C-alpha cells in the first residue's frame, strides 16, 4: 500500500514576535501574505504554492528549528534585491556543488528570530 502523502501543504516556522515576523517575511523576503487569524499570534504566507505558517508557540516545547531553502531563478539578482530591502546575508552567493549538468549556488541568512535560511539557484552548465 502506498502512503497517502501527496506533498507538503504547510511548513511552520516558530517566531517570537508575529508583527516583526510579518514585516520581515512580507517586506524583506517579498512573500505573498495570505492571512492572519484575529487574536492569534500566527500568520500565513504563500511560498511558491506551499503555505508558510509563522507562529508564536503556545509552549516552548513546540518551538521548531526550521531551515528553509528558497528557490530563486537568478541568485545574483535575488541577492541584490534582498540586500537592498535590508536583508543581511552571511556571504555573497557561493558555489555549493558542480556537475556536468550544472551548478548549485546558495547564500545564507537568518530571520529576526534566528531561523536559518538560504536562497538557492541551480544554474545549467
Coordinates of N, CA, C and O in Angstrom, one line a residue:
X1 N 0.8 -1.2 0.0 CA 0.0 0.0 0.0 C 0.9 1.3 0.0 O 1.8 1.4 0.8
X2 N 0.6 2.2 -0.9 CA 1.4 3.4 -1.0 C 0.9 4.4 0.1 O -0.3 4.5 0.4
X3 N 1.8 5.2 0.6 CA 1.4 6.2 1.6 C 0.5 7.3 1.0 O 0.5 7.5 -0.2
X4 N -0.4 7.8 1.8 CA -1.3 8.8 1.3 C -0.7 10.2 1.2 O -1.4 11.1 0.8
X5 N 0.5 10.4 1.5 CA 1.2 11.7 1.4 C 1.3 12.1 0.0 O 1.9 11.3 -0.8
X6 N 0.9 13.3 -0.4 CA 1.0 13.7 -1.8 C 1.8 15.0 -1.9 O 2.0 15.5 -3.0
X7 N 2.3 15.5 -0.9 CA 3.1 16.7 -0.9 C 3.1 17.5 0.4 O 2.5 17.0 1.4
X8 N 3.8 18.6 0.4 CA 3.8 19.4 1.6 C 2.7 20.5 1.5 O 2.7 21.3 0.5
X9 N 1.8 20.6 2.4 CA 0.8 21.6 2.4 C 1.2 22.9 3.2 O 0.7 24.0 2.8
X10 N 1.9 22.7 4.2 CA 2.3 23.8 5.1 C 3.5 23.5 5.9 O 3.8 22.4 6.3
X11 N 4.3 24.6 6.1 CA 5.5 24.5 6.9 C 5.4 25.5 8.0 O 5.1 26.7 7.7
X12 N 5.7 25.1 9.2 CA 5.7 26.0 10.4 C 7.1 26.5 10.7 O 8.0 25.8 10.7
X13 N 7.1 27.8 11.0 CA 8.3 28.5 11.4 C 8.0 29.2 12.7 O 7.1 30.0 12.8
X14 N 8.7 28.9 13.8 CA 8.5 29.5 15.1 C 9.1 30.9 15.1 O 10.2 31.1 14.7
X15 N 8.3 31.8 15.6 CA 8.8 33.2 15.8 C 8.4 33.7 17.2 O 7.6 33.1 17.9
X16 N 9.0 34.8 17.6 CA 8.7 35.3 19.0 C 7.8 36.5 18.9 O 7.2 36.9 19.9
X17 N 7.9 37.3 17.8 CA 7.1 38.5 17.6 C 6.4 38.4 16.3 O 7.1 38.6 15.2
X18 N 5.1 38.2 16.2 CA 4.4 38.0 15.0 C 4.4 39.2 14.1 O 4.5 39.1 12.9
X19 N 4.3 40.4 14.7 CA 4.3 41.6 13.8 C 5.6 41.8 13.2 O 5.7 42.2 12.0
X20 N 6.7 41.6 13.9 CA 8.1 41.7 13.3 C 8.3 40.7 12.3 O 8.8 40.9 11.2
X21 N 7.8 39.4 12.5 CA 7.9 38.4 11.5 C 7.1 38.7 10.2 O 7.7 38.5 9.1
X22 N 5.9 39.2 10.4 CA 5.1 39.5 9.2 C 5.9 40.6 8.4 O 6.0 40.4 7.1
X23 N 6.4 41.6 9.0 CA 7.2 42.6 8.3 C 8.4 42.0 7.6 O 8.6 42.4 6.4
X24 N 9.1 41.2 8.2 CA 10.3 40.6 7.6 C 9.9 39.7 6.4 O 10.4 39.8 5.3
X25 N 9.0 38.8 6.6 CA 8.6 37.8 5.5 C 7.9 38.5 4.4 O 8.0 38.1 3.2
X26 N 7.1 39.5 4.6 CA 6.3 40.2 3.6 C 7.2 41.3 2.9 O 7.3 41.3 1.7
X27 N 7.8 42.2 3.8 CA 8.5 43.3 3.2 C 10.0 43.1 2.8 O 10.4 43.7 1.8
X28 N 10.7 42.2 3.5 CA 12.1 41.9 3.1 C 12.1 40.8 2.2 O 12.7 40.9 1.1
X29 N 11.6 39.6 2.5 CA 11.6 38.5 1.6 C 10.7 38.6 0.4 O 10.9 38.0 -0.6
X30 N 9.6 39.4 0.6 CA 8.7 39.6 -0.5 C 7.7 38.5 -0.7 O 7.1 38.3 -1.8
X31 N 7.4 37.6 0.3 CA 6.5 36.6 0.2 C 5.1 37.1 0.2 O 4.8 38.2 0.9
X32 N 4.1 36.5 -0.5 CA 2.8 36.9 -0.5 C 2.0 36.6 0.8 O 1.9 35.4 1.1
X33 N 1.6 37.6 1.5 CA 0.8 37.5 2.7 C -0.5 37.0 2.4 O -1.2 37.5 1.5
X34 N -1.0 35.9 3.1 CA -2.3 35.3 2.9 C -3.3 35.8 3.9 O -4.3 36.4 3.6
X35 N -3.0 35.5 5.2 CA -4.0 36.0 6.2 C -3.3 35.9 7.6 O -2.3 35.2 7.8
X36 N -4.0 36.5 8.6 CA -3.6 36.5 10.0 C -4.9 36.3 10.8 O -5.7 37.2 10.8
X37 N -5.1 35.1 11.4 CA -6.3 34.9 12.2 C -6.4 36.0 13.4 O -5.4 36.3 14.0
X38 N -7.6 36.5 13.6 CA -7.7 37.5 14.6 C -7.4 37.0 16.0 O -7.7 35.8 16.3
X39 N -6.8 37.7 16.8 CA -6.4 37.4 18.2 C -5.6 36.2 18.4 O -5.7 35.6 19.4
X40 N -4.8 35.8 17.4 CA -3.9 34.6 17.5 C -2.6 35.0 17.0 O -2.5 35.7 15.9
X41 N -1.5 34.6 17.6 CA -0.1 35.0 17.2 C 0.4 34.2 16.1 O 1.3 33.4 16.2
X42 N -0.3 34.3 14.9 CA 0.1 33.5 13.7 C -0.2 34.2 12.4 O -1.1 35.1 12.4
X43 N 0.5 33.9 11.4 CA 0.3 34.5 10.1 C 0.7 33.5 9.0 O 1.5 32.6 9.2
X44 N 0.1 33.6 7.8 CA 0.3 32.6 6.8 C 0.7 33.4 5.5 O 0.1 34.4 5.1
X45 N 1.6 32.8 4.8 CA 2.2 33.3 3.5 C 2.2 32.2 2.5 O 2.2 31.0 2.8
X46 N 2.2 32.6 1.2 CA 2.3 31.7 0.1 C 3.8 31.7 -0.3 O 4.4 32.8 -0.6
X47 N 4.4 30.5 -0.4 CA 5.8 30.4 -0.9 C 5.8 29.4 -2.0 O 6.0 28.2 -1.8
X48 N 5.5 29.9 -3.2 CA 5.6 29.0 -4.4 C 4.6 27.8 -4.3 O 4.9 26.8 -4.8
X49 N 3.4 28.1 -3.7 CA 2.4 27.0 -3.6 C 2.4 26.3 -2.3 O 1.5 25.5 -2.1
X50 N 3.4 26.5 -1.5 CA 3.4 25.9 -0.2 C 3.1 27.0 0.8 O 3.7 28.1 0.8
X51 N 2.2 26.7 1.8 CA 1.8 27.7 2.8 C 2.9 27.7 3.9 O 3.2 26.6 4.4
X52 N 3.4 28.9 4.2 CA 4.3 29.1 5.2 C 3.6 29.6 6.4 O 2.9 30.7 6.3
X53 N 3.6 28.9 7.5 CA 2.9 29.3 8.8 C 3.9 29.8 9.8 O 4.7 29.1 10.3
X54 N 3.8 31.1 10.1 CA 4.6 31.7 11.2 C 3.8 31.8 12.4 O 2.6 32.2 12.4
X55 N 4.3 31.3 13.5 CA 3.5 31.3 14.7 C 4.4 31.4 16.0 O 5.5 30.9 16.0
X56 N 3.8 32.0 17.0 CA 4.5 32.1 18.3 C 4.0 30.8 19.0 O 2.8 30.7 19.3
X57 N 4.9 29.9 19.4 CA 4.5 28.7 20.0 C 3.7 28.9 21.4 O 4.1 29.8 22.1
X58 N 2.7 28.1 21.6 CA 1.9 28.3 22.9 C 2.7 27.7 24.0 O 2.4 28.0 25.2
X59 N 3.7 26.9 23.8 CA 4.6 26.3 24.8 C 6.0 26.2 24.2 O 6.1 25.8 23.0
X60 N 7.1 26.5 24.9 CA 8.4 26.3 24.4 C 8.7 24.9 23.8 O 9.5 24.8 22.9
X61 N 8.0 23.9 24.2 CA 8.3 22.6 23.7 C 7.9 22.5 22.2 O 8.3 21.5 21.5
X62 N 7.1 23.4 21.8 CA 6.6 23.4 20.4 C 7.5 24.2 19.4 O 7.2 24.3 18.3
X63 N 8.5 24.8 20.0 CA 9.4 25.7 19.1 C 10.1 24.8 18.1 O 10.7 23.8 18.5
X64 N 10.0 25.2 16.9 CA 10.6 24.4 15.8 C 11.9 25.0 15.4 O 12.1 26.2 15.4
X65 N 12.8 24.2 15.0 CA 14.1 24.7 14.4 C 14.1 24.4 12.9 O 14.5 23.3 12.5
X66 N 13.6 25.3 12.2 CA 13.5 25.1 10.7 C 14.7 25.6 10.0 O 15.4 26.5 10.5
X67 N 14.9 25.1 8.8 CA 16.0 25.6 8.0 C 15.4 25.6 6.6 O 15.2 24.5 6.0
X68 N 15.0 26.7 6.0 CA 14.3 26.8 4.8 C 15.2 27.2 3.6 O 16.1 28.0 3.8
X69 N 15.0 26.6 2.5 CA 15.7 26.9 1.3 C 14.8 27.4 0.2 O 13.9 26.7 -0.2
X70 N 14.9 28.7 -0.1 CA 14.0 29.4 -1.0 C 14.6 29.4 -2.4 O 15.7 29.9 -2.7
X71 N 13.9 28.8 -3.4 CA 14.4 28.7 -4.8 C 14.2 30.0 -5.4 O 13.2 30.7 -5.3
X72 N 15.2 30.5 -6.2 CA 15.2 31.7 -7.0 C 15.7 31.4 -8.4 O 16.5 30.4 -8.5
X73 N 15.3 32.1 -9.3 CA 15.7 31.9 -10.7 C 17.1 32.5 -10.9 O 17.9 31.9 -11.6
X74 N 17.3 33.7 -10.4 CA 18.6 34.4 -10.6 C 19.1 34.8 -9.3 O 18.7 35.7 -8.6
X75 N 20.1 34.0 -8.8 CA 20.6 34.2 -7.4 C 21.3 35.6 -7.2 O 21.1 36.2 -6.2
X76 N 22.0 36.0 -8.2 CA 22.7 37.3 -8.1 C 21.6 38.4 -8.0 O 21.8 39.3 -7.1
X77 N 20.6 38.4 -8.8 CA 19.6 39.5 -8.8 C 18.8 39.4 -7.5 O 18.5 40.4 -6.8
X78 N 18.4 38.2 -7.0 CA 17.7 38.0 -5.7 C 18.6 38.5 -4.6 O 18.1 39.2 -3.7
X79 N 19.8 38.2 -4.6 CA 20.8 38.6 -3.5 C 20.8 40.1 -3.5 O 20.6 40.7 -2.4
X80 N 20.9 40.8 -4.6 CA 21.0 42.3 -4.6 C 19.7 42.9 -4.2 O 19.6 43.8 -3.4
X81 N 18.5 42.3 -4.6 CA 17.2 42.8 -4.3 C 17.0 42.7 -2.8 O 16.5 43.6 -2.1
X82 N 17.3 41.5 -2.2 CA 17.0 41.3 -0.8 C 18.0 42.1 0.1 O 17.5 42.6 1.1
X83 N 19.2 42.3 -0.4 CA 20.1 43.2 0.4 C 19.6 44.6 0.4 O 19.6 45.3 1.4
X84 N 19.1 45.1 -0.8 CA 18.5 46.4 -0.9 C 17.3 46.6 0.1 O 17.1 47.7 0.5
X85 N 16.6 45.6 0.3 CA 15.5 45.6 1.3 C 15.9 45.5 2.7 O 15.1 45.6 3.6
X86 N 17.2 45.3 3.0 CA 17.7 45.3 4.3 C 18.1 43.9 4.9 O 18.4 43.8 6.0
X87 N 18.1 42.9 4.0 CA 18.5 41.6 4.5 C 20.0 41.5 4.5 O 20.7 41.8 3.6
X88 N 20.5 41.0 5.7 CA 22.0 40.8 5.8 C 22.3 39.3 5.6 O 21.9 38.5 6.4
X89 N 23.0 39.1 4.6 CA 23.5 37.7 4.3 C 24.8 37.4 5.0 O 25.5 38.3 5.3
X90 N 25.1 36.1 5.2 CA 26.4 35.7 5.8 C 27.5 36.0 4.8 O 28.6 36.3 5.2
X91 N 27.2 35.8 3.5 CA 28.2 35.9 2.5 C 27.5 36.1 1.1 O 26.3 35.7 1.0
X92 N 28.2 36.5 0.1 CA 27.6 36.5 -1.2 C 27.3 35.1 -1.7 O 27.7 34.1 -1.1
X93 N 26.5 35.0 -2.8 CA 26.2 33.6 -3.3 C 27.5 32.9 -3.6 O 28.4 33.5 -4.1
X94 N 27.4 31.6 -3.3 CA 28.7 30.8 -3.4 C 28.3 29.4 -4.1 O 27.2 28.9 -3.9
X95 N 29.2 28.9 -4.8 CA 29.1 27.6 -5.4 C 29.1 26.5 -4.4 O 30.0 26.4 -3.6
X96 N 28.0 25.7 -4.4 CA 27.9 24.6 -3.4 C 28.3 23.3 -4.0 O 29.1 22.5 -3.4
X97 N 27.9 23.0 -5.2 CA 28.1 21.7 -5.9 C 28.1 21.9 -7.4 O 27.2 22.6 -7.9
X98 N 29.0 21.2 -8.1 CA 29.0 21.4 -9.6 C 29.0 20.0 -10.2 O 29.7 19.1 -9.7
X99 N 28.2 19.8 -11.2 CA 28.2 18.6 -12.0 C 28.3 18.9 -13.5 O 28.4 20.1 -13.8
X100 N 28.3 17.9 -14.3 CA 28.4 18.2 -15.8 C 27.1 18.9 -16.2 O 27.1 19.7 -17.2
X101 N 26.0 18.7 -15.6 CA 24.7 19.3 -15.9 C 24.5 20.7 -15.5 O 23.7 21.5 -16.0
X102 N 25.2 21.1 -14.4 CA 25.0 22.4 -13.8 C 25.6 22.6 -12.5 O 26.5 21.8 -12.1
X103 N 25.2 23.7 -11.8 CA 25.8 24.0 -10.5 C 24.8 24.6 -9.6 O 23.8 25.2 -10.0
X104 N 25.0 24.2 -8.3 CA 24.1 24.7 -7.3 C 24.8 25.8 -6.5 O 25.9 25.7 -6.0
X105 N 24.1 27.0 -6.4 CA 24.6 28.2 -5.7 C 23.6 28.5 -4.6 O 22.4 28.4 -4.7
X106 N 24.2 29.0 -3.5 CA 23.4 29.4 -2.3 C 24.0 30.6 -1.6 O 25.2 30.9 -1.7
X107 N 23.1 31.3 -0.9 CA 23.5 32.4 0.0 C 22.6 32.3 1.2 O 21.4 32.3 1.1
X108 N 23.2 32.3 2.4 CA 22.5 32.1 3.7 C 22.2 33.4 4.5 O 23.0 34.4 4.3
X109 N 21.2 33.3 5.3 CA 20.8 34.4 6.2 C 20.0 33.9 7.3 O 19.7 32.7 7.4
X110 N 19.6 34.8 8.3 CA 18.7 34.4 9.4 C 17.6 35.4 9.4 O 17.8 36.6 9.0
X111 N 16.4 34.9 9.9 CA 15.3 35.9 10.1 C 15.5 36.5 11.5 O 16.4 36.2 12.2
X112 N 14.6 37.5 11.8 CA 14.8 38.1 13.1 C 14.8 37.2 14.3 O 15.3 37.6 15.4
X113 N 14.3 36.0 14.2 CA 14.2 35.1 15.4 C 15.4 34.1 15.3 O 15.5 33.1 16.1
X114 N 16.3 34.3 14.4 CA 17.5 33.4 14.3 C 17.3 32.1 13.5 O 18.1 31.2 13.5
X115 N 16.1 32.0 12.8 CA 15.9 30.8 11.9 C 16.8 31.0 10.7 O 16.8 32.0 10.1
X116 N 17.5 29.9 10.4 CA 18.4 29.9 9.3 C 17.6 29.6 8.0 O 16.7 28.9 7.9
X117 N 18.1 30.3 6.9 CA 17.5 30.1 5.6 C 18.6 30.3 4.5 O 19.6 30.9 4.8
X118 N 18.3 29.9 3.3 CA 19.2 30.1 2.2 C 18.3 30.4 1.0 O 17.2 29.9 0.8
X119 N 18.8 31.3 0.1 CA 18.3 31.3 -1.3 C 19.1 30.4 -2.1 O 20.3 30.3 -1.8
X120 N 18.5 29.7 -3.0 CA 19.3 28.8 -3.8 C 18.9 28.8 -5.3 O 17.7 29.1 -5.6
X121 N 19.8 28.6 -6.2 CA 19.6 28.5 -7.6 C 20.4 27.4 -8.2 O 21.6 27.3 -7.9
X122 N 19.8 26.7 -9.2 CA 20.6 25.7 -9.9 C 20.8 26.3 -11.3 O 19.8 26.6 -12.0
X123 N 22.0 26.5 -11.7 CA 22.4 27.1 -12.9 C 22.8 26.0 -13.9 O 23.7 25.1 -13.5
X124 N 22.2 25.9 -15.1 CA 22.7 24.9 -16.0 C 24.1 25.1 -16.5 O 24.6 26.3 -16.4
X125 N 24.7 24.1 -16.9 CA 26.1 24.2 -17.4 C 26.3 25.0 -18.6 O 25.4 25.1 -19.4

